[in-house]
Structure formats: C-alpha cells, structure tokens
Amino acid sequence: MDMLKYKSLVEEGDLVIVYLDIRHMYPLTVKRDEVFQSKYGALKHNDIIGSKFGSCVSCTKGWVYVLFPTPELWTITLPHRTQILYAADISLIIVQLDLKPGSIVCEAGTGSGSLSHALIRAIAPDGFLHTFEFHEKRAEVAQEEFKSHGLSHLVKVERRDVCSDGFGIKRVADAVFLDLPNPWEAVPHAATAIKESGGRICSFSPCIEQVQRTCLAMQVSGFRDIVTVECLQRTLEVKKITQTIISFDKYDRVKLTPEANQKEKVEEEVEESNQEKPMKDGETVTHWTALPPLQSAGHTGYLTYASFLNFSESQ
Ligand SMILES: C[S@@+](CC[C@H](N)C(=O)[O-])C[C@H]1O[C@@H](n2cnc3c(N)ncnc32)[C@H](O)[C@@H]1O
C-alpha cells in the first residue's frame, strides 16, 4: 500500500489501524480468511476488505473503526524497537528543520522509524530521506516497513555508525536530525553533509548534559542561532463540575475612601445587573469546564536546533 496516497476502500494486503477507542488502536495488515481478536470479539479480515476507510466494521461482540494509516496513527501504534518520538516533538522538528516537499534530510538513528514516517510525508513527493542506524536488525526492519508502506522511493536506510564514520554524503542535505546518545560526536559530520548554501540541524536529547555538549559542538562546527527548547503537550479534560458559591461580603473589607467606596458600589451593581441570576453564599452551581489532568506526561527531551550558514562564509 502507499501510505502517502489516501484511498477510499480497503484492499487485501493493506495496513489499517483498528480503532477500539482513543487508548486502544492496533495496526493490522489485512489478510483474507484471517481473524483479529479484540475486546469486542472476533473481527474477520474478510469483513474489512471492501469497507471504507473510516467506517465501522462489525465484530462478534461489537464494532470497531478501520482507519487509514497516517504517520500520526503509525507513531501511536507501531511496534517499538526503541524509544520513539511523538507528535508534539515531531511537529516542532519539522517546522524547525524548515522541511518542505523536495527537501533532502539526513536522520540518525532510525530507531523504530516513528519520526522517519513523518519526515518522509513532509518531503514527498520529490525529497529524500537518508536515515542511518548502526543496529543491523533495526536497520533491516525499518527498510522492510518503508517498503511495505510504499515509501522506498523516498528513503534509504543505511547501516552505519554516524559518530565514527559520518554520513558518507557531502553538501547534499537541507537538514540533519540527530536522535543519538552522543549527538555531539555526529555534529561535525552533519556540518559536512549540509548543502554549500546552508541548512538546518536539530538534535533530540533527554539530558541537559547531552544538550550542553551538543551546543558546544554545534558552535565549534560553524552552526549559528543555537536554540534549545522543551516541548510539553498539555491535554485539557472537559468536565462538568459543581462549585459552591462563596460570598466575600461577610469578610472584613479594607477601609476605602468614600470616593473609592462609591466607585466599587457602582461596579458591583453593574456586575450584578449583568448576571442572569445572582448567586447566594453557599449555593452550588454546576457548569462545564476544561481542567488540566492531575497527572500528565512530563519531560521527554530537549530539542536543540541551529542554522548552518553558507559553507564558504562560515569557514
Ligand atoms: C532513540 S532511537 C531513535 C528513535 C527514532 N527517532 C524514532 O522516532 O523512532 C536511537 C537509535 O539510534 C541508534 N544509534 C545510536 N548510536 C548510533 C550511531 N552512532 N550511529 C547510528 N545509529 C545509532 C540506536 O541503535 C537507536 O536505534
């Protein structure tokens, strides 16, 4: 299947995302006569074939949605072989690397290919991703996944240690992205890979000590405008809550001048006249509100990005 070309109907061999609810989604390659088991019972692959992407398909104890596999859905359902990057960081990386159709990008390491899928979509249809991974099995699996998602013409996975051996390409990349334990060792090689006319770099690291070393390496290698940010995503929960009205009238008030007293009285009257129904002390009111959750995902990592200016000028 071609992950970058949305189509209407599911065909045999397609990858679909089976959506049970917002927390339970599974990637599934549709194969005739096979059955997928979920908490809603058995889902026959034959019932998915020919159905519309986005539609409901019946199981023995309920129904599920079958969704088209976008890079975003792939990120939250892919089989993990490493830690991966998620949508909040990915979106900032794509903006900060200034990626667009036609961009040439170097990425290390490939890991589970979460970021790679989003990079490929951003640079399609005529860009190219050179992605590097020194772990043999991970490199192999990533290449197979790109092939089965119809992305092979936009990406090449190379098994290589970019810290010791560099990227093996000179002056071709518009942007370089690093998600490595020791990115500072790859930074000088990144400067070599970037185009003569200049380009962007971005490095993801969980620890501030890694960031410090990476920033220094960037400065020494000729990168400028070095910025480090942390991107935290906060979800608001929409809930109905009941609150008790507290009137502060009964508490001692600060002594005000007669003029200020008069002004406050007028303001209170205006406020009261604006209310549909004045609430009394101790009364309860129920309304919808948006609350930050008590617990939410915290630190993932720091993103450090910078520009590499015209190569000859930065020497
Ligand atoms: C955290 S994972 C990358 C995850 C990836 N960004 C994603 O979203 O799926 C880091 C990967 O870098 C690889 N790696 C570490 N050092 C490397 C090096 N010097 N050269 C190439 N790959 C390296 C590791 O094998 C690992 O798979």
mmCIF file of C-alpha atoms and ligand atoms in Angstrom:
data_model
loop_
_atom_site.group_PDB
_atom_site.id
_atom_site.type_symbol
_atom_site.label_atom_id
_atom_site.label_comp_id
_atom_site.label_asym_id
_atom_site.label_seq_id
_atom_site.Cartn_x
_atom_site.Cartn_y
_atom_site.Cartn_z
ATOM 1 C CA MET A 1 0.000 0.000 0.000
ATOM 2 C CA ASP A 2 1.024 3.637 -0.402
ATOM 3 C CA MET A 3 0.803 5.367 2.958
ATOM 4 C CA LEU A 4 1.042 8.783 1.318
ATOM 5 C CA LYS A 5 -1.907 8.273 -1.046
ATOM 6 C CA TYR A 6 -5.211 8.284 0.768
ATOM 7 C CA LYS A 7 -7.753 5.969 -0.824
ATOM 8 C CA SER A 8 -11.343 5.181 -0.097
ATOM 9 C CA LEU A 9 -11.644 1.360 0.090
ATOM 10 C CA VAL A 10 -9.594 -1.232 1.999
ATOM 11 C CA GLU A 11 -7.980 -3.884 -0.205
ATOM 12 C CA GLU A 12 -6.409 -7.198 0.726
ATOM 13 C CA GLY A 13 -2.799 -6.620 1.873
ATOM 14 C CA ASP A 14 -3.478 -3.071 3.119
ATOM 15 C CA LEU A 15 -2.345 -1.831 6.502
ATOM 16 C CA VAL A 16 -5.270 -0.474 8.543
ATOM 17 C CA ILE A 17 -5.447 0.959 12.040
ATOM 18 C CA VAL A 18 -8.130 -0.826 14.060
ATOM 19 C CA TYR A 19 -9.623 1.761 16.427
ATOM 20 C CA LEU A 20 -11.391 0.421 19.526
ATOM 21 C CA ASP A 21 -11.209 3.708 21.462
ATOM 22 C CA ILE A 22 -8.754 6.588 21.889
ATOM 23 C CA ARG A 23 -6.428 4.409 24.033
ATOM 24 C CA HIS A 24 -6.735 1.178 22.076
ATOM 25 C CA MET A 25 -5.632 1.198 18.446
ATOM 26 C CA TYR A 26 -3.816 -1.578 16.606
ATOM 27 C CA PRO A 27 -2.055 -1.806 13.235
ATOM 28 C CA LEU A 28 -3.326 -4.698 11.138
ATOM 29 C CA THR A 29 -2.315 -5.981 7.722
ATOM 30 C CA VAL A 30 -5.498 -7.280 6.131
ATOM 31 C CA LYS A 31 -5.209 -10.926 5.012
ATOM 32 C CA ARG A 32 -8.098 -12.914 3.542
ATOM 33 C CA ASP A 33 -9.656 -15.537 5.915
ATOM 34 C CA GLU A 34 -7.729 -14.320 8.990
ATOM 35 C CA VAL A 35 -9.346 -13.159 12.239
ATOM 36 C CA PHE A 36 -8.295 -10.402 14.671
ATOM 37 C CA GLN A 37 -9.349 -10.793 18.316
ATOM 38 C CA SER A 38 -10.161 -7.748 20.437
ATOM 39 C CA LYS A 39 -12.253 -6.926 23.495
ATOM 40 C CA TYR A 40 -15.171 -6.551 21.058
ATOM 41 C CA GLY A 41 -14.749 -10.170 19.904
ATOM 42 C CA ALA A 42 -13.595 -11.589 16.596
ATOM 43 C CA LEU A 43 -13.066 -9.240 13.661
ATOM 44 C CA LYS A 44 -12.967 -11.080 10.324
ATOM 45 C CA HIS A 45 -10.426 -9.638 7.889
ATOM 46 C CA ASN A 46 -12.857 -10.571 5.088
ATOM 47 C CA ASP A 47 -15.348 -8.048 6.564
ATOM 48 C CA ILE A 48 -12.703 -5.299 6.401
ATOM 49 C CA ILE A 49 -11.848 -5.942 2.731
ATOM 50 C CA GLY A 50 -14.005 -3.658 0.605
ATOM 51 C CA SER A 51 -15.130 -1.479 3.520
ATOM 52 C CA LYS A 52 -14.453 2.268 3.524
ATOM 53 C CA PHE A 53 -11.501 3.669 5.474
ATOM 54 C CA GLY A 54 -13.060 5.451 8.456
ATOM 55 C CA SER A 55 -16.125 3.208 8.578
ATOM 56 C CA CYS A 56 -17.403 0.864 11.327
ATOM 57 C CA VAL A 57 -16.886 -2.863 10.889
ATOM 58 C CA SER A 58 -18.830 -5.389 12.999
ATOM 59 C CA CYS A 59 -17.135 -7.854 15.346
ATOM 60 C CA THR A 60 -18.843 -10.716 17.195
ATOM 61 C CA LYS A 61 -19.348 -8.542 20.333
ATOM 62 C CA GLY A 62 -19.495 -5.030 18.949
ATOM 63 C CA TRP A 63 -17.812 -2.956 16.283
ATOM 64 C CA VAL A 64 -14.573 -1.080 15.551
ATOM 65 C CA TYR A 65 -13.448 1.638 13.160
ATOM 66 C CA VAL A 66 -10.901 0.877 10.459
ATOM 67 C CA LEU A 67 -8.691 3.913 9.819
ATOM 68 C CA PHE A 68 -6.197 4.879 7.117
ATOM 69 C CA PRO A 69 -2.615 4.581 8.466
ATOM 70 C CA THR A 70 -1.357 8.168 8.617
ATOM 71 C CA PRO A 71 2.152 8.835 10.047
ATOM 72 C CA GLU A 72 0.435 10.150 13.221
ATOM 73 C CA LEU A 73 -1.523 6.914 13.723
ATOM 74 C CA TRP A 74 1.557 4.845 12.843
ATOM 75 C CA THR A 75 3.517 6.664 15.596
ATOM 76 C CA ILE A 76 0.989 5.656 18.261
ATOM 77 C CA THR A 77 0.542 2.057 17.076
ATOM 78 C CA LEU A 78 3.928 0.972 15.663
ATOM 79 C CA PRO A 79 5.874 -1.946 17.153
ATOM 80 C CA HIS A 80 8.514 -0.391 19.433
ATOM 81 C CA ARG A 81 12.090 -1.492 18.921
ATOM 82 C CA THR A 82 13.466 1.625 20.660
ATOM 83 C CA GLN A 83 12.178 4.719 22.398
ATOM 84 C CA ILE A 84 10.383 6.821 19.814
ATOM 85 C CA LEU A 85 9.483 10.434 19.127
ATOM 86 C CA TYR A 86 5.839 11.527 19.418
ATOM 87 C CA ALA A 87 3.668 14.093 17.656
ATOM 88 C CA ALA A 88 4.484 17.106 19.863
ATOM 89 C CA ASP A 89 8.255 16.886 19.269
ATOM 90 C CA ILE A 90 7.835 15.682 15.676
ATOM 91 C CA SER A 91 5.741 18.700 14.695
ATOM 92 C CA LEU A 92 8.315 21.127 16.109
ATOM 93 C CA ILE A 93 11.176 19.236 14.435
ATOM 94 C CA ILE A 94 9.505 19.502 11.021
ATOM 95 C CA VAL A 95 8.892 23.229 11.427
ATOM 96 C CA GLN A 96 12.353 23.969 12.808
ATOM 97 C CA LEU A 97 14.127 21.962 10.114
ATOM 98 C CA ASP A 98 12.146 24.002 7.592
ATOM 99 C CA LEU A 99 11.089 20.833 5.755
ATOM 100 C CA LYS A 100 9.015 21.000 2.614
ATOM 101 C CA PRO A 101 8.372 18.919 -0.495
ATOM 102 C CA GLY A 102 11.749 18.360 -2.152
ATOM 103 C CA SER A 103 13.918 18.683 0.992
ATOM 104 C CA ILE A 104 16.881 16.314 1.399
ATOM 105 C CA VAL A 105 17.239 15.127 5.007
ATOM 106 C CA CYS A 106 19.761 13.039 6.968
ATOM 107 C CA GLU A 107 18.478 11.301 10.105
ATOM 108 C CA ALA A 108 20.353 9.256 12.744
ATOM 109 C CA GLY A 109 19.385 6.897 14.272
ATOM 110 C CA THR A 110 16.383 5.454 12.557
ATOM 111 C CA GLY A 111 15.260 3.546 15.675
ATOM 112 C CA SER A 112 11.643 2.409 15.210
ATOM 113 C CA GLY A 113 11.029 4.771 12.293
ATOM 114 C CA SER A 114 8.426 6.899 14.049
ATOM 115 C CA LEU A 115 9.994 10.225 13.095
ATOM 116 C CA SER A 116 11.106 8.868 9.690
ATOM 117 C CA HIS A 117 7.495 8.363 8.547
ATOM 118 C CA ALA A 118 6.608 11.980 9.379
ATOM 119 C CA LEU A 119 9.807 13.276 7.732
ATOM 120 C CA ILE A 120 9.024 11.308 4.554
ATOM 121 C CA ARG A 121 5.499 12.716 4.358
ATOM 122 C CA ALA A 122 6.843 16.264 4.807
ATOM 123 C CA ILE A 123 9.420 15.984 1.991
ATOM 124 C CA ALA A 124 7.337 13.930 -0.507
ATOM 125 C CA PRO A 125 6.872 13.697 -3.456
ATOM 126 C CA ASP A 126 10.381 14.609 -4.621
ATOM 127 C CA GLY A 127 12.527 14.911 -1.496
ATOM 128 C CA PHE A 128 14.719 12.180 0.014
ATOM 129 C CA LEU A 129 15.491 10.843 3.476
ATOM 130 C CA HIS A 130 18.892 9.283 4.187
ATOM 131 C CA THR A 131 18.359 7.543 7.509
ATOM 132 C CA PHE A 132 21.210 5.889 9.423
ATOM 133 C CA GLU A 133 21.078 3.124 12.002
ATOM 134 C CA PHE A 134 24.022 1.111 13.321
ATOM 135 C CA HIS A 135 21.908 -1.720 14.767
ATOM 136 C CA GLU A 136 21.671 -4.328 11.972
ATOM 137 C CA LYS A 137 18.242 -5.780 12.783
ATOM 138 C CA ARG A 138 16.652 -2.342 13.341
ATOM 139 C CA ALA A 139 18.015 -1.086 10.020
ATOM 140 C CA GLU A 140 16.646 -4.159 8.235
ATOM 141 C CA VAL A 141 13.180 -3.996 9.806
ATOM 142 C CA ALA A 142 12.887 -0.258 9.132
ATOM 143 C CA GLN A 143 13.750 -0.760 5.439
ATOM 144 C CA GLU A 144 11.129 -3.553 5.194
ATOM 145 C CA GLU A 145 8.499 -1.348 6.835
ATOM 146 C CA PHE A 146 9.204 1.560 4.480
ATOM 147 C CA LYS A 147 8.887 -0.869 1.549
ATOM 148 C CA SER A 148 5.583 -2.321 2.708
ATOM 149 C CA HIS A 149 4.241 1.220 3.304
ATOM 150 C CA GLY A 150 5.114 2.187 -0.280
ATOM 151 C CA LEU A 151 7.806 4.664 0.757
ATOM 152 C CA SER A 152 11.001 3.035 -0.610
ATOM 153 C CA HIS A 153 11.455 5.607 -3.373
ATOM 154 C CA LEU A 154 11.715 8.381 -0.766
ATOM 155 C CA VAL A 155 14.059 6.795 1.787
ATOM 156 C CA LYS A 156 17.217 4.716 2.139
ATOM 157 C CA VAL A 157 18.218 3.093 5.427
ATOM 158 C CA GLU A 158 21.969 2.715 5.782
ATOM 159 C CA ARG A 159 23.649 0.648 8.441
ATOM 160 C CA ARG A 160 26.368 2.944 9.710
ATOM 161 C CA ASP A 161 27.874 4.446 12.853
ATOM 162 C CA VAL A 162 27.465 8.145 12.099
ATOM 163 C CA CYS A 163 29.576 9.200 15.079
ATOM 164 C CA SER A 164 32.721 7.434 13.917
ATOM 165 C CA ASP A 165 32.085 7.229 10.146
ATOM 166 C CA GLY A 166 29.925 10.267 9.365
ATOM 167 C CA PHE A 167 27.013 10.289 6.900
ATOM 168 C CA GLY A 168 29.007 9.335 3.807
ATOM 169 C CA ILE A 169 27.493 12.230 1.840
ATOM 170 C CA LYS A 170 28.848 15.730 1.307
ATOM 171 C CA ARG A 171 27.000 19.008 0.749
ATOM 172 C CA VAL A 172 23.640 17.436 -0.180
ATOM 173 C CA ALA A 173 21.363 17.818 2.846
ATOM 174 C CA ASP A 174 18.960 20.649 3.575
ATOM 175 C CA ALA A 175 18.626 19.397 7.134
ATOM 176 C CA VAL A 176 20.102 16.910 9.609
ATOM 177 C CA PHE A 177 18.291 15.374 12.554
ATOM 178 C CA LEU A 178 20.038 13.535 15.405
ATOM 179 C CA ASP A 179 18.424 11.255 17.994
ATOM 180 C CA LEU A 180 21.542 9.580 19.403
ATOM 181 C CA PRO A 181 23.042 9.028 22.861
ATOM 182 C CA ASN A 182 26.119 11.119 21.912
ATOM 183 C CA PRO A 183 24.979 13.558 19.216
ATOM 184 C CA TRP A 184 27.953 15.902 19.747
ATOM 185 C CA GLU A 185 30.172 13.306 18.023
ATOM 186 C CA ALA A 186 27.971 13.412 14.903
ATOM 187 C CA VAL A 187 27.675 17.225 14.736
ATOM 188 C CA PRO A 188 30.924 17.844 12.743
ATOM 189 C CA HIS A 189 29.799 15.196 10.216
ATOM 190 C CA ALA A 190 26.400 16.904 9.995
ATOM 191 C CA ALA A 191 28.155 20.137 9.001
ATOM 192 C CA THR A 192 29.835 18.211 6.153
ATOM 193 C CA ALA A 193 26.542 16.688 4.959
ATOM 194 C CA ILE A 194 24.710 20.037 4.751
ATOM 195 C CA LYS A 195 24.475 21.865 1.406
ATOM 196 C CA GLU A 196 27.002 24.538 0.394
ATOM 197 C CA SER A 197 24.190 27.091 0.593
ATOM 198 C CA GLY A 198 23.459 26.176 4.234
ATOM 199 C CA GLY A 199 20.800 24.281 6.130
ATOM 200 C CA ARG A 200 19.329 23.356 9.498
ATOM 201 C CA ILE A 201 20.181 20.893 12.248
ATOM 202 C CA CYS A 202 18.089 19.568 15.121
ATOM 203 C CA SER A 203 19.134 17.235 17.918
ATOM 204 C CA PHE A 204 16.911 15.495 20.466
ATOM 205 C CA SER A 205 18.389 14.599 23.886
ATOM 206 C CA PRO A 206 16.717 13.691 27.178
ATOM 207 C CA CYS A 207 19.508 15.096 29.426
ATOM 208 C CA ILE A 208 20.700 18.670 29.746
ATOM 209 C CA GLU A 209 24.349 17.489 29.963
ATOM 210 C CA GLN A 210 23.965 15.998 26.462
ATOM 211 C CA VAL A 211 22.474 19.311 25.324
ATOM 212 C CA GLN A 212 25.447 21.273 26.698
ATOM 213 C CA ARG A 213 27.968 19.138 24.830
ATOM 214 C CA THR A 214 25.879 19.253 21.641
ATOM 215 C CA CYS A 215 25.575 23.053 21.755
ATOM 216 C CA LEU A 216 29.344 23.394 22.149
ATOM 217 C CA ALA A 217 29.970 21.011 19.246
ATOM 218 C CA MET A 218 27.472 22.946 17.098
ATOM 219 C CA GLN A 219 29.212 26.235 17.830
ATOM 220 C CA VAL A 220 32.664 24.806 17.041
ATOM 221 C CA SER A 221 31.375 23.242 13.800
ATOM 222 C CA GLY A 222 30.025 26.552 12.490
ATOM 223 C CA PHE A 223 26.336 26.304 13.435
ATOM 224 C CA ARG A 224 24.718 29.574 14.490
ATOM 225 C CA ASP A 225 21.468 30.721 16.190
ATOM 226 C CA ILE A 226 21.547 27.723 18.526
ATOM 227 C CA VAL A 227 18.287 27.378 20.458
ATOM 228 C CA THR A 228 17.187 24.671 22.923
ATOM 229 C CA VAL A 229 13.524 24.157 23.810
ATOM 230 C CA GLU A 230 11.420 21.611 25.616
ATOM 231 C CA CYS A 231 8.056 20.876 24.043
ATOM 232 C CA LEU A 232 5.430 19.779 26.571
ATOM 233 C CA GLN A 233 1.946 18.899 25.463
ATOM 234 C CA ARG A 234 -0.849 19.572 27.940
ATOM 235 C CA THR A 235 -4.232 17.981 27.416
ATOM 236 C CA LEU A 236 -7.293 19.646 28.941
ATOM 237 C CA GLU A 237 -10.094 17.427 30.133
ATOM 238 C CA VAL A 238 -13.595 18.773 29.505
ATOM 239 C CA LYS A 239 -15.699 18.001 32.590
ATOM 240 C CA LYS A 240 -18.871 19.069 34.396
ATOM 241 C CA ILE A 241 -18.020 20.349 37.874
ATOM 242 C CA THR A 242 -20.097 21.584 40.822
ATOM 243 C CA GLN A 243 -18.817 24.537 42.823
ATOM 244 C CA THR A 244 -20.074 26.232 45.983
ATOM 245 C CA ILE A 245 -20.508 29.991 45.793
ATOM 246 C CA ILE A 246 -18.597 31.899 48.443
ATOM 247 C CA SER A 247 -19.617 35.464 49.079
ATOM 248 C CA PHE A 248 -16.784 37.559 50.388
ATOM 249 C CA ASP A 249 -19.156 40.241 51.677
ATOM 250 C CA LYS A 250 -19.188 38.691 55.123
ATOM 251 C CA TYR A 251 -15.430 39.141 55.494
ATOM 252 C CA ASP A 252 -13.946 42.419 56.762
ATOM 253 C CA ARG A 253 -13.348 44.803 53.958
ATOM 254 C CA VAL A 254 -10.389 47.109 53.582
ATOM 255 C CA LYS A 255 -11.332 50.626 54.545
ATOM 256 C CA LEU A 256 -11.667 52.645 51.379
ATOM 257 C CA THR A 257 -12.020 56.382 50.782
ATOM 258 C CA PRO A 258 -15.675 57.492 50.255
ATOM 259 C CA GLU A 259 -14.938 58.048 46.517
ATOM 260 C CA ALA A 260 -13.401 54.566 46.094
ATOM 261 C CA ASN A 261 -16.308 53.060 48.094
ATOM 262 C CA GLN A 262 -18.794 54.718 45.776
ATOM 263 C CA LYS A 263 -16.873 53.509 42.662
ATOM 264 C CA GLU A 264 -16.799 49.935 43.991
ATOM 265 C CA LYS A 265 -20.521 50.030 44.751
ATOM 266 C CA VAL A 266 -21.323 51.166 41.204
ATOM 267 C CA GLU A 267 -19.076 48.401 39.754
ATOM 268 C CA GLU A 268 -20.794 45.772 41.912
ATOM 269 C CA GLU A 269 -24.210 46.973 40.775
ATOM 270 C CA VAL A 270 -23.155 46.757 37.120
ATOM 271 C CA GLU A 271 -21.729 43.271 37.707
ATOM 272 C CA GLU A 272 -24.919 42.094 39.420
ATOM 273 C CA SER A 273 -27.139 43.526 36.698
ATOM 274 C CA ASN A 274 -25.039 41.579 34.121
ATOM 275 C CA GLN A 275 -25.640 38.278 35.874
ATOM 276 C CA GLU A 276 -28.641 36.242 34.806
ATOM 277 C CA LYS A 277 -29.418 35.223 38.363
ATOM 278 C CA PRO A 278 -27.386 36.491 41.344
ATOM 279 C CA MET A 279 -25.936 33.547 43.277
ATOM 280 C CA LYS A 280 -26.085 33.474 47.065
ATOM 281 C CA ASP A 281 -23.419 32.386 49.522
ATOM 282 C CA GLY A 282 -23.424 28.564 49.925
ATOM 283 C CA GLU A 283 -25.438 27.896 46.765
ATOM 284 C CA THR A 284 -23.962 25.424 44.302
ATOM 285 C CA VAL A 285 -23.534 25.836 40.600
ATOM 286 C CA THR A 286 -22.764 23.113 38.031
ATOM 287 C CA HIS A 287 -21.034 24.001 34.799
ATOM 288 C CA TRP A 288 -18.706 22.686 32.103
ATOM 289 C CA THR A 289 -15.027 23.448 32.461
ATOM 290 C CA ALA A 290 -11.685 22.423 30.949
ATOM 291 C CA LEU A 291 -9.242 21.104 33.541
ATOM 292 C CA PRO A 292 -5.599 20.110 33.244
ATOM 293 C CA PRO A 293 -5.290 16.452 34.350
ATOM 294 C CA LEU A 294 -3.804 15.798 37.812
ATOM 295 C CA GLN A 295 -1.105 13.715 36.169
ATOM 296 C CA SER A 296 0.219 14.338 32.688
ATOM 297 C CA ALA A 297 3.171 13.175 30.595
ATOM 298 C CA GLY A 298 6.238 15.131 31.656
ATOM 299 C CA HIS A 299 9.689 15.619 30.208
ATOM 300 C CA THR A 300 10.555 13.713 27.036
ATOM 301 C CA GLY A 301 13.648 15.552 25.885
ATOM 302 C CA TYR A 302 15.191 18.802 24.728
ATOM 303 C CA LEU A 303 15.260 19.862 21.106
ATOM 304 C CA THR A 304 18.312 21.868 20.086
ATOM 305 C CA TYR A 305 18.208 23.434 16.666
ATOM 306 C CA ALA A 306 20.551 25.718 14.740
ATOM 307 C CA SER A 307 21.419 27.029 11.287
ATOM 308 C CA PHE A 308 24.454 26.243 9.216
ATOM 309 C CA LEU A 309 25.131 29.288 7.092
ATOM 310 C CA ASN A 310 26.730 29.370 3.665
ATOM 311 C CA PHE A 311 29.597 26.861 3.905
ATOM 312 C CA SER A 312 32.338 29.020 2.399
ATOM 313 C CA GLU A 313 31.343 32.053 4.503
ATOM 314 C CA SER A 314 31.337 30.079 7.765
ATOM 315 C CA GLN A 315 34.946 28.864 7.293
HETATM 316 C C1 LIG B 1 16.022 6.552 20.360
HETATM 317 S S1 LIG B 1 16.325 5.674 18.910
HETATM 318 C C2 LIG B 1 15.690 6.732 17.641
HETATM 319 C C3 LIG B 1 14.190 6.714 17.594
HETATM 320 C C4 LIG B 1 13.603 7.422 16.404
HETATM 321 N N1 LIG B 1 13.863 8.837 16.436
HETATM 322 C C5 LIG B 1 12.104 7.170 16.314
HETATM 323 O O1 LIG B 1 11.325 8.146 16.427
HETATM 324 O O2 LIG B 1 11.693 6.023 16.138
HETATM 325 C C6 LIG B 1 18.064 5.885 18.701
HETATM 326 C C7 LIG B 1 18.636 4.945 17.655
HETATM 327 O O3 LIG B 1 19.944 5.401 17.315
HETATM 328 C C8 LIG B 1 20.747 4.280 17.052
HETATM 329 N N2 LIG B 1 22.140 4.740 17.197
HETATM 330 C C9 LIG B 1 22.789 5.040 18.348
HETATM 331 N N3 LIG B 1 24.039 5.471 18.086
HETATM 332 C C10 LIG B 1 24.181 5.444 16.735
HETATM 333 C C11 LIG B 1 25.240 5.786 15.848
HETATM 334 N N4 LIG B 1 26.413 6.222 16.332
HETATM 335 N N5 LIG B 1 25.044 5.663 14.518
HETATM 336 C C12 LIG B 1 23.850 5.214 14.043
HETATM 337 N N6 LIG B 1 22.807 4.871 14.827
HETATM 338 C C13 LIG B 1 22.973 4.985 16.155
HETATM 339 C C14 LIG B 1 20.290 3.247 18.072
HETATM 340 O O4 LIG B 1 20.607 1.923 17.642
HETATM 341 C C15 LIG B 1 18.788 3.507 18.143
HETATM 342 O O5 LIG B 1 18.085 2.646 17.285
#
